[in-house]
Amino acid sequence: MRPPINVLLFAVLLIVSAQPLSASDGSRLERWRSEIQEIDTKLRKGNERSAKRAGKAAEKLWVEVRRRGWHEPTLNEILGELTAQMAIAQLNQGLDQHRAVWLFHSALLLDRSVADRDWGAYGRAGKILAEVELRVLRTSPRGMRAVEPPFPVGRFKRPTLAKAERPVEVPMNRNARLERRLERPTIEVVVRRDGSVSHPVIAIGHTAKPTVILAALDMVWAMAPYAPGQLDGEPVDVVYEISVEAFKSNRWHKMVDYY
C-alpha cells in the first residue's frame, strides 16, 4: 500500500532540508563574511567619514542578506553582526542614538555574541553600546520605572496603535511565502510616555527565522509613535507585548516586501 501523499511530501522536505549548502550558497556566504570584515575595518578607523561609508555598505548588505538569506545555518550571526555594524555607524556619525540603540538590541536578540568585542576600537559608539544590556522579560530596564504586567485593574489604560493604517515595508526572502506555518514573533517593549518604543525582547517566537524576527522588530519600530499607556489618567512608561496581530496580520503580505 502506498504511503499517503502528505507523508511522502514530509519525507521530501526532510531530505531537502538535510542537504548541505550548494557551491553557490557557500560562495555567497563567504562573500558576505568578507564584506562584513571590510565594514568592520572601516568602523575601527573611528572617524565620521569612514563611519558613513561603513554604514552605507552595512545597510546595503543587511538588506541583501534579508532578501536572499533563509536556510543558512549562520544567518543569525551574519544578520546580528550587520545590525550591530549599522548601530555603530549611526552613532559615530552623530545620528539618532535612540534608533541606533534599538538596532543594537535587535542585534543582541539575533546573536548575543555581537557584544563580545573590544569596544574601545569603536570610539563614541563603543562607549555607548558597551553599556547596553538586554532587558529581562516582563521587567523594567535598569534605571527606569515602568508599569509592568499584571496591570492595575480599573486604573490602567493600555497602549494602542496611534496610526493603525500606517504603511510599513520591510524586506523579506520570498521563501517565507512557502512556509506552511510561518512563526511570527511577539515582541515585548517599553512603550514610553511619549509613544516611542525601546528595549525590545522576544516574548514569543525565539525559534523564528532571523529574517522574520528582524521584520517583526522593524514593524514594531516603524509603527511608532503609539498612544501611550495611562495610569490614573496620566501617560506612563509601560512594559508591553506587541504582536503582529496588532498590525492586522492579514496585512502581513502588504507590510513585508518579498524578493
PDB file of C-alpha atoms in Angstrom:
ATOM      1  CA  MET A   1       0.000   0.000   0.000  1.00  0.00           C
ATOM      2  CA  ARG A   2       1.367   3.416  -0.926  1.00  0.00           C
ATOM      3  CA  PRO A   3       2.009   5.885   1.913  1.00  0.00           C
ATOM      4  CA  PRO A   4      -0.247   8.983   1.984  1.00  0.00           C
ATOM      5  CA  ILE A   5       0.869  11.933  -0.144  1.00  0.00           C
ATOM      6  CA  ASN A   6       1.422  14.127   2.916  1.00  0.00           C
ATOM      7  CA  VAL A   7       3.822  11.541   4.353  1.00  0.00           C
ATOM      8  CA  LEU A   8       5.783  11.471   1.089  1.00  0.00           C
ATOM      9  CA  LEU A   9       5.880  15.278   0.996  1.00  0.00           C
ATOM     10  CA  PHE A  10       7.183  15.433   4.562  1.00  0.00           C
ATOM     11  CA  ALA A  11       9.907  12.921   3.694  1.00  0.00           C
ATOM     12  CA  VAL A  12      10.945  15.007   0.678  1.00  0.00           C
ATOM     13  CA  LEU A  13      11.120  18.154   2.828  1.00  0.00           C
ATOM     14  CA  LEU A  14      13.320  16.360   5.331  1.00  0.00           C
ATOM     15  CA  ILE A  15      15.682  15.243   2.577  1.00  0.00           C
ATOM     16  CA  VAL A  16      15.825  18.742   1.074  1.00  0.00           C
ATOM     17  CA  SER A  17      16.414  20.406   4.450  1.00  0.00           C
ATOM     18  CA  ALA A  18      19.219  17.950   5.220  1.00  0.00           C
ATOM     19  CA  GLN A  19      21.131  18.798   2.052  1.00  0.00           C
ATOM     20  CA  PRO A  20      24.357  20.783   2.517  1.00  0.00           C
ATOM     21  CA  LEU A  21      24.634  24.258   1.083  1.00  0.00           C
ATOM     22  CA  SER A  22      25.316  24.376  -2.642  1.00  0.00           C
ATOM     23  CA  ALA A  23      28.568  25.737  -4.012  1.00  0.00           C
ATOM     24  CA  SER A  24      26.834  28.995  -4.966  1.00  0.00           C
ATOM     25  CA  ASP A  25      25.324  29.316  -1.474  1.00  0.00           C
ATOM     26  CA  GLY A  26      28.730  28.686   0.084  1.00  0.00           C
ATOM     27  CA  SER A  27      30.321  31.274  -2.171  1.00  0.00           C
ATOM     28  CA  ARG A  28      27.654  33.811  -1.226  1.00  0.00           C
ATOM     29  CA  LEU A  29      28.244  33.185   2.473  1.00  0.00           C
ATOM     30  CA  GLU A  30      31.976  33.681   2.035  1.00  0.00           C
ATOM     31  CA  ARG A  31      31.363  36.957   0.205  1.00  0.00           C
ATOM     32  CA  TRP A  32      29.039  38.143   2.961  1.00  0.00           C
ATOM     33  CA  ARG A  33      31.631  37.312   5.621  1.00  0.00           C
ATOM     34  CA  SER A  34      34.358  39.051   3.626  1.00  0.00           C
ATOM     35  CA  GLU A  35      32.285  42.204   3.216  1.00  0.00           C
ATOM     36  CA  ILE A  36      31.409  42.204   6.929  1.00  0.00           C
ATOM     37  CA  GLN A  37      35.115  42.120   7.744  1.00  0.00           C
ATOM     38  CA  GLU A  38      35.782  45.040   5.373  1.00  0.00           C
ATOM     39  CA  ILE A  39      32.986  47.041   7.018  1.00  0.00           C
ATOM     40  CA  ASP A  40      34.415  46.320  10.456  1.00  0.00           C
ATOM     41  CA  THR A  41      37.822  47.575   9.325  1.00  0.00           C
ATOM     42  CA  LYS A  42      36.238  50.883   8.259  1.00  0.00           C
ATOM     43  CA  LEU A  43      34.327  51.181  11.537  1.00  0.00           C
ATOM     44  CA  ARG A  44      37.510  50.724  13.548  1.00  0.00           C
ATOM     45  CA  LYS A  45      39.017  53.836  11.960  1.00  0.00           C
ATOM     46  CA  GLY A  46      36.715  55.790  14.233  1.00  0.00           C
ATOM     47  CA  ASN A  47      36.210  58.890  12.079  1.00  0.00           C
ATOM     48  CA  GLU A  48      32.887  60.160  10.767  1.00  0.00           C
ATOM     49  CA  ARG A  49      33.782  59.768   7.084  1.00  0.00           C
ATOM     50  CA  SER A  50      34.703  56.096   7.489  1.00  0.00           C
ATOM     51  CA  ALA A  51      31.586  55.552   9.603  1.00  0.00           C
ATOM     52  CA  LYS A  52      29.402  56.985   6.840  1.00  0.00           C
ATOM     53  CA  ARG A  53      30.935  54.731   4.204  1.00  0.00           C
ATOM     54  CA  ALA A  54      30.731  51.721   6.507  1.00  0.00           C
ATOM     55  CA  GLY A  55      27.107  52.487   7.369  1.00  0.00           C
ATOM     56  CA  LYS A  56      26.057  52.605   3.716  1.00  0.00           C
ATOM     57  CA  ALA A  57      27.855  49.328   2.988  1.00  0.00           C
ATOM     58  CA  ALA A  58      26.385  47.642   6.064  1.00  0.00           C
ATOM     59  CA  GLU A  59      22.831  48.704   5.262  1.00  0.00           C
ATOM     60  CA  LYS A  60      23.140  47.599   1.640  1.00  0.00           C
ATOM     61  CA  LEU A  61      24.413  44.166   2.673  1.00  0.00           C
ATOM     62  CA  TRP A  62      21.853  43.984   5.528  1.00  0.00           C
ATOM     63  CA  VAL A  63      19.012  44.332   3.015  1.00  0.00           C
ATOM     64  CA  GLU A  64      20.596  41.844   0.605  1.00  0.00           C
ATOM     65  CA  VAL A  65      21.010  39.209   3.303  1.00  0.00           C
ATOM     66  CA  ARG A  66      17.410  39.659   4.424  1.00  0.00           C
ATOM     67  CA  ARG A  67      16.192  39.304   0.842  1.00  0.00           C
ATOM     68  CA  ARG A  68      18.305  36.271  -0.028  1.00  0.00           C
ATOM     69  CA  GLY A  69      19.036  34.503   3.256  1.00  0.00           C
ATOM     70  CA  TRP A  70      16.701  31.886   4.693  1.00  0.00           C
ATOM     71  CA  HIS A  71      18.196  28.410   5.288  1.00  0.00           C
ATOM     72  CA  GLU A  72      21.819  29.375   6.006  1.00  0.00           C
ATOM     73  CA  PRO A  73      22.852  27.918   9.386  1.00  0.00           C
ATOM     74  CA  THR A  74      24.818  31.046  10.373  1.00  0.00           C
ATOM     75  CA  LEU A  75      22.187  33.584   9.329  1.00  0.00           C
ATOM     76  CA  ASN A  76      21.571  34.715  12.923  1.00  0.00           C
ATOM     77  CA  GLU A  77      25.245  35.572  13.367  1.00  0.00           C
ATOM     78  CA  ILE A  78      25.537  37.316   9.992  1.00  0.00           C
ATOM     79  CA  LEU A  79      22.436  39.456  10.465  1.00  0.00           C
ATOM     80  CA  GLY A  80      23.316  40.122  14.100  1.00  0.00           C
ATOM     81  CA  GLU A  81      26.742  41.443  13.123  1.00  0.00           C
ATOM     82  CA  LEU A  82      25.401  43.598  10.287  1.00  0.00           C
ATOM     83  CA  THR A  83      22.721  45.065  12.539  1.00  0.00           C
ATOM     84  CA  ALA A  84      25.356  45.889  15.159  1.00  0.00           C
ATOM     85  CA  GLN A  85      27.546  47.481  12.487  1.00  0.00           C
ATOM     86  CA  MET A  86      24.679  49.737  11.433  1.00  0.00           C
ATOM     87  CA  ALA A  87      24.249  50.806  15.057  1.00  0.00           C
ATOM     88  CA  ILE A  88      27.964  51.597  15.392  1.00  0.00           C
ATOM     89  CA  ALA A  89      27.997  53.556  12.128  1.00  0.00           C
ATOM     90  CA  GLN A  90      24.945  55.617  13.105  1.00  0.00           C
ATOM     91  CA  LEU A  91      26.377  56.564  16.479  1.00  0.00           C
ATOM     92  CA  ASN A  92      29.759  57.550  15.058  1.00  0.00           C
ATOM     93  CA  GLN A  93      28.006  59.808  12.546  1.00  0.00           C
ATOM     94  CA  GLY A  94      26.081  61.526  15.321  1.00  0.00           C
ATOM     95  CA  LEU A  95      22.738  60.204  14.021  1.00  0.00           C
ATOM     96  CA  ASP A  96      19.656  59.149  16.031  1.00  0.00           C
ATOM     97  CA  GLN A  97      21.003  57.452  19.171  1.00  0.00           C
ATOM     98  CA  HIS A  98      17.602  56.022  20.074  1.00  0.00           C
ATOM     99  CA  ARG A  99      17.384  54.258  16.701  1.00  0.00           C
ATOM    100  CA  ALA A 100      20.981  53.047  16.955  1.00  0.00           C
ATOM    101  CA  VAL A 101      20.410  51.508  20.386  1.00  0.00           C
ATOM    102  CA  TRP A 102      17.219  49.828  19.099  1.00  0.00           C
ATOM    103  CA  LEU A 103      19.272  48.326  16.275  1.00  0.00           C
ATOM    104  CA  PHE A 104      21.845  47.089  18.766  1.00  0.00           C
ATOM    105  CA  HIS A 105      19.144  45.487  20.911  1.00  0.00           C
ATOM    106  CA  SER A 106      17.907  43.808  17.724  1.00  0.00           C
ATOM    107  CA  ALA A 107      21.421  42.542  17.025  1.00  0.00           C
ATOM    108  CA  LEU A 108      21.676  41.072  20.531  1.00  0.00           C
ATOM    109  CA  LEU A 109      18.338  39.302  20.101  1.00  0.00           C
ATOM    110  CA  LEU A 110      19.708  37.645  16.962  1.00  0.00           C
ATOM    111  CA  ASP A 111      23.126  36.791  18.384  1.00  0.00           C
ATOM    112  CA  ARG A 112      24.313  37.795  21.854  1.00  0.00           C
ATOM    113  CA  SER A 113      27.940  37.224  20.905  1.00  0.00           C
ATOM    114  CA  VAL A 114      27.978  40.530  18.962  1.00  0.00           C
ATOM    115  CA  ALA A 115      28.642  42.172  22.333  1.00  0.00           C
ATOM    116  CA  ASP A 116      31.857  40.182  22.848  1.00  0.00           C
ATOM    117  CA  ARG A 117      34.429  42.569  21.412  1.00  0.00           C
ATOM    118  CA  ASP A 118      36.863  45.294  22.388  1.00  0.00           C
ATOM    119  CA  TRP A 119      34.552  48.293  22.328  1.00  0.00           C
ATOM    120  CA  GLY A 120      37.478  50.664  22.713  1.00  0.00           C
ATOM    121  CA  ALA A 121      38.135  50.277  18.989  1.00  0.00           C
ATOM    122  CA  TYR A 122      34.827  51.923  18.001  1.00  0.00           C
ATOM    123  CA  GLY A 123      35.119  55.398  19.503  1.00  0.00           C
ATOM    124  CA  ARG A 124      31.965  57.100  20.770  1.00  0.00           C
ATOM    125  CA  ALA A 125      29.751  54.224  19.608  1.00  0.00           C
ATOM    126  CA  GLY A 126      31.814  51.760  21.602  1.00  0.00           C
ATOM    127  CA  LYS A 127      31.351  53.715  24.834  1.00  0.00           C
ATOM    128  CA  ILE A 128      27.575  53.806  24.366  1.00  0.00           C
ATOM    129  CA  LEU A 129      26.998  50.240  23.179  1.00  0.00           C
ATOM    130  CA  ALA A 130      29.288  48.673  25.788  1.00  0.00           C
ATOM    131  CA  GLU A 131      26.701  49.752  28.377  1.00  0.00           C
ATOM    132  CA  VAL A 132      23.675  48.302  26.550  1.00  0.00           C
ATOM    133  CA  GLU A 133      22.119  45.243  28.168  1.00  0.00           C
ATOM    134  CA  LEU A 134      19.174  43.095  27.136  1.00  0.00           C
ATOM    135  CA  ARG A 135      16.176  43.668  29.363  1.00  0.00           C
ATOM    136  CA  VAL A 136      14.757  40.706  31.280  1.00  0.00           C
ATOM    137  CA  LEU A 137      11.290  39.747  30.062  1.00  0.00           C
ATOM    138  CA  ARG A 138       8.373  41.366  31.953  1.00  0.00           C
ATOM    139  CA  THR A 139      10.645  43.719  33.890  1.00  0.00           C
ATOM    140  CA  SER A 140      11.645  47.387  33.631  1.00  0.00           C
ATOM    141  CA  PRO A 141      15.055  48.282  32.200  1.00  0.00           C
ATOM    142  CA  ARG A 142      17.816  49.142  34.625  1.00  0.00           C
ATOM    143  CA  GLY A 143      17.324  52.663  35.953  1.00  0.00           C
ATOM    144  CA  MET A 144      13.739  53.003  34.671  1.00  0.00           C
ATOM    145  CA  ARG A 145      10.454  52.561  36.493  1.00  0.00           C
ATOM    146  CA  ALA A 146       7.797  51.371  34.062  1.00  0.00           C
ATOM    147  CA  VAL A 147       4.382  49.872  34.724  1.00  0.00           C
ATOM    148  CA  GLU A 148       4.829  46.099  34.464  1.00  0.00           C
ATOM    149  CA  PRO A 149       2.282  43.339  33.967  1.00  0.00           C
ATOM    150  CA  PRO A 150      -0.030  42.372  35.565  1.00  0.00           C
ATOM    151  CA  PHE A 151      -1.544  45.818  35.150  1.00  0.00           C
ATOM    152  CA  PRO A 152      -3.669  47.546  37.816  1.00  0.00           C
ATOM    153  CA  VAL A 153      -7.362  46.844  37.243  1.00  0.00           C
ATOM    154  CA  GLY A 154      -9.531  49.898  36.668  1.00  0.00           C
ATOM    155  CA  ARG A 155      -6.687  52.421  36.883  1.00  0.00           C
ATOM    156  CA  PHE A 156      -4.727  51.477  33.763  1.00  0.00           C
ATOM    157  CA  LYS A 157      -5.292  52.108  30.062  1.00  0.00           C
ATOM    158  CA  ARG A 158      -3.226  50.015  27.662  1.00  0.00           C
ATOM    159  CA  PRO A 159      -1.059  51.485  24.880  1.00  0.00           C
ATOM    160  CA  THR A 160      -2.592  51.385  21.412  1.00  0.00           C
ATOM    161  CA  LEU A 161      -1.509  51.918  17.833  1.00  0.00           C
ATOM    162  CA  ALA A 162      -1.869  55.585  17.092  1.00  0.00           C
ATOM    163  CA  LYS A 163      -1.696  55.057  13.315  1.00  0.00           C
ATOM    164  CA  ALA A 164      -3.111  51.583  12.639  1.00  0.00           C
ATOM    165  CA  GLU A 165      -3.173  52.119   8.882  1.00  0.00           C
ATOM    166  CA  ARG A 166       0.371  53.450   8.622  1.00  0.00           C
ATOM    167  CA  PRO A 167       2.132  51.655   5.721  1.00  0.00           C
ATOM    168  CA  VAL A 168       5.137  49.565   6.735  1.00  0.00           C
ATOM    169  CA  GLU A 169       7.509  47.812   4.357  1.00  0.00           C
ATOM    170  CA  VAL A 170      10.367  45.559   5.406  1.00  0.00           C
ATOM    171  CA  PRO A 171      12.451  43.238   3.197  1.00  0.00           C
ATOM    172  CA  MET A 172      11.808  39.506   3.368  1.00  0.00           C
ATOM    173  CA  ASN A 173      13.009  36.466   1.457  1.00  0.00           C
ATOM    174  CA  ARG A 174      10.282  35.125  -0.806  1.00  0.00           C
ATOM    175  CA  ASN A 175      10.855  31.677   0.730  1.00  0.00           C
ATOM    176  CA  ALA A 176       8.699  32.969   3.592  1.00  0.00           C
ATOM    177  CA  ARG A 177       5.698  32.522   1.298  1.00  0.00           C
ATOM    178  CA  LEU A 178       6.464  28.806   1.073  1.00  0.00           C
ATOM    179  CA  GLU A 179       6.411  28.237   4.823  1.00  0.00           C
ATOM    180  CA  ARG A 180       3.171  26.497   5.796  1.00  0.00           C
ATOM    181  CA  ARG A 181       3.283  27.905   9.319  1.00  0.00           C
ATOM    182  CA  LEU A 182       5.425  30.999   9.397  1.00  0.00           C
ATOM    183  CA  GLU A 183       6.328  31.729  13.016  1.00  0.00           C
ATOM    184  CA  ARG A 184       5.834  35.435  13.711  1.00  0.00           C
ATOM    185  CA  PRO A 185       7.322  36.636  16.989  1.00  0.00           C
ATOM    186  CA  THR A 186       5.618  38.678  19.659  1.00  0.00           C
ATOM    187  CA  ILE A 187       7.924  41.461  20.835  1.00  0.00           C
ATOM    188  CA  GLU A 188       7.794  42.908  24.345  1.00  0.00           C
ATOM    189  CA  VAL A 189       8.974  46.515  24.537  1.00  0.00           C
ATOM    190  CA  VAL A 190       8.847  49.540  26.754  1.00  0.00           C
ATOM    191  CA  VAL A 191       6.223  51.875  25.303  1.00  0.00           C
ATOM    192  CA  ARG A 192       7.348  55.226  26.645  1.00  0.00           C
ATOM    193  CA  ARG A 193       5.073  58.009  27.759  1.00  0.00           C
ATOM    194  CA  ASP A 194       5.909  59.928  24.572  1.00  0.00           C
ATOM    195  CA  GLY A 195       4.760  56.992  22.410  1.00  0.00           C
ATOM    196  CA  SER A 196       8.238  55.822  21.393  1.00  0.00           C
ATOM    197  CA  VAL A 197       9.458  52.254  21.948  1.00  0.00           C
ATOM    198  CA  SER A 198      12.669  50.866  23.417  1.00  0.00           C
ATOM    199  CA  HIS A 199      14.270  47.772  24.977  1.00  0.00           C
ATOM    200  CA  PRO A 200      12.779  45.034  22.766  1.00  0.00           C
ATOM    201  CA  VAL A 201      12.741  41.420  23.969  1.00  0.00           C
ATOM    202  CA  ILE A 202      11.285  38.385  22.188  1.00  0.00           C
ATOM    203  CA  ALA A 203       8.289  37.238  24.238  1.00  0.00           C
ATOM    204  CA  ILE A 204       7.086  34.503  21.861  1.00  0.00           C
ATOM    205  CA  GLY A 205       8.876  33.086  18.822  1.00  0.00           C
ATOM    206  CA  HIS A 206      12.519  32.636  19.767  1.00  0.00           C
ATOM    207  CA  THR A 207      12.877  29.924  17.104  1.00  0.00           C
ATOM    208  CA  ALA A 208      11.506  32.061  14.268  1.00  0.00           C
ATOM    209  CA  LYS A 209      13.701  32.652  11.237  1.00  0.00           C
ATOM    210  CA  PRO A 210      16.124  35.544  11.871  1.00  0.00           C
ATOM    211  CA  THR A 211      14.751  37.438   8.879  1.00  0.00           C
ATOM    212  CA  VAL A 212      11.249  37.172  10.379  1.00  0.00           C
ATOM    213  CA  ILE A 213      12.488  38.325  13.796  1.00  0.00           C
ATOM    214  CA  LEU A 214      14.021  41.383  12.153  1.00  0.00           C
ATOM    215  CA  ALA A 215      10.814  42.020  10.211  1.00  0.00           C
ATOM    216  CA  ALA A 216       8.776  41.989  13.432  1.00  0.00           C
ATOM    217  CA  LEU A 217      11.287  44.280  15.174  1.00  0.00           C
ATOM    218  CA  ASP A 218      11.272  46.690  12.229  1.00  0.00           C
ATOM    219  CA  MET A 219       7.469  46.735  12.204  1.00  0.00           C
ATOM    220  CA  VAL A 220       7.264  47.486  15.933  1.00  0.00           C
ATOM    221  CA  TRP A 221       9.702  50.377  15.441  1.00  0.00           C
ATOM    222  CA  ALA A 222       8.072  51.708  12.277  1.00  0.00           C
ATOM    223  CA  MET A 223       4.564  51.786  13.780  1.00  0.00           C
ATOM    224  CA  ALA A 224       5.655  54.269  16.485  1.00  0.00           C
ATOM    225  CA  PRO A 225       4.600  56.608  17.919  1.00  0.00           C
ATOM    226  CA  TYR A 226       1.982  54.656  19.851  1.00  0.00           C
ATOM    227  CA  ALA A 227      -0.739  56.106  22.025  1.00  0.00           C
ATOM    228  CA  PRO A 228       0.987  55.624  25.399  1.00  0.00           C
ATOM    229  CA  GLY A 229      -0.421  53.705  28.331  1.00  0.00           C
ATOM    230  CA  GLN A 230      -2.034  55.682  31.119  1.00  0.00           C
ATOM    231  CA  LEU A 231      -2.181  55.185  34.868  1.00  0.00           C
ATOM    232  CA  ASP A 232      -4.821  57.196  36.686  1.00  0.00           C
ATOM    233  CA  GLY A 233      -5.216  59.295  33.532  1.00  0.00           C
ATOM    234  CA  GLU A 234      -1.510  60.189  33.205  1.00  0.00           C
ATOM    235  CA  PRO A 235       0.848  58.875  30.451  1.00  0.00           C
ATOM    236  CA  VAL A 236       3.385  56.368  31.792  1.00  0.00           C
ATOM    237  CA  ASP A 237       6.185  54.114  30.572  1.00  0.00           C
ATOM    238  CA  VAL A 238       4.790  50.587  30.143  1.00  0.00           C
ATOM    239  CA  VAL A 239       6.323  47.139  29.644  1.00  0.00           C
ATOM    240  CA  TYR A 240       4.053  45.830  26.915  1.00  0.00           C
ATOM    241  CA  GLU A 241       3.787  42.975  24.403  1.00  0.00           C
ATOM    242  CA  ILE A 242       3.224  43.870  20.760  1.00  0.00           C
ATOM    243  CA  SER A 243       2.170  41.070  18.429  1.00  0.00           C
ATOM    244  CA  VAL A 244       1.999  41.298  14.664  1.00  0.00           C
ATOM    245  CA  GLU A 245      -1.699  40.709  15.295  1.00  0.00           C
ATOM    246  CA  ALA A 246      -1.707  44.338  16.406  1.00  0.00           C
ATOM    247  CA  PHE A 247      -0.678  45.216  12.859  1.00  0.00           C
ATOM    248  CA  LYS A 248      -3.702  43.297  11.499  1.00  0.00           C
ATOM    249  CA  SER A 249      -1.829  40.176  10.457  1.00  0.00           C
ATOM    250  CA  ASN A 250      -3.949  39.803   7.311  1.00  0.00           C
ATOM    251  CA  ARG A 251      -1.895  42.786   6.104  1.00  0.00           C
ATOM    252  CA  TRP A 252       1.393  40.892   6.637  1.00  0.00           C
ATOM    253  CA  HIS A 253       1.910  40.419   2.890  1.00  0.00           C
ATOM    254  CA  LYS A 254       1.349  44.131   2.297  1.00  0.00           C
ATOM    255  CA  MET A 255       3.770  45.096   5.033  1.00  0.00           C
ATOM    256  CA  VAL A 256       6.534  42.686   4.004  1.00  0.00           C
ATOM    257  CA  ASP A 257       8.285  43.340   0.718  1.00  0.00           C
ATOM    258  CA  TYR A 258       9.142  39.907  -0.713  1.00  0.00           C
ATOM    259  CA  TYR A 259      12.032  39.358  -3.142  1.00  0.00           C
TER     260      TYR A 259
END
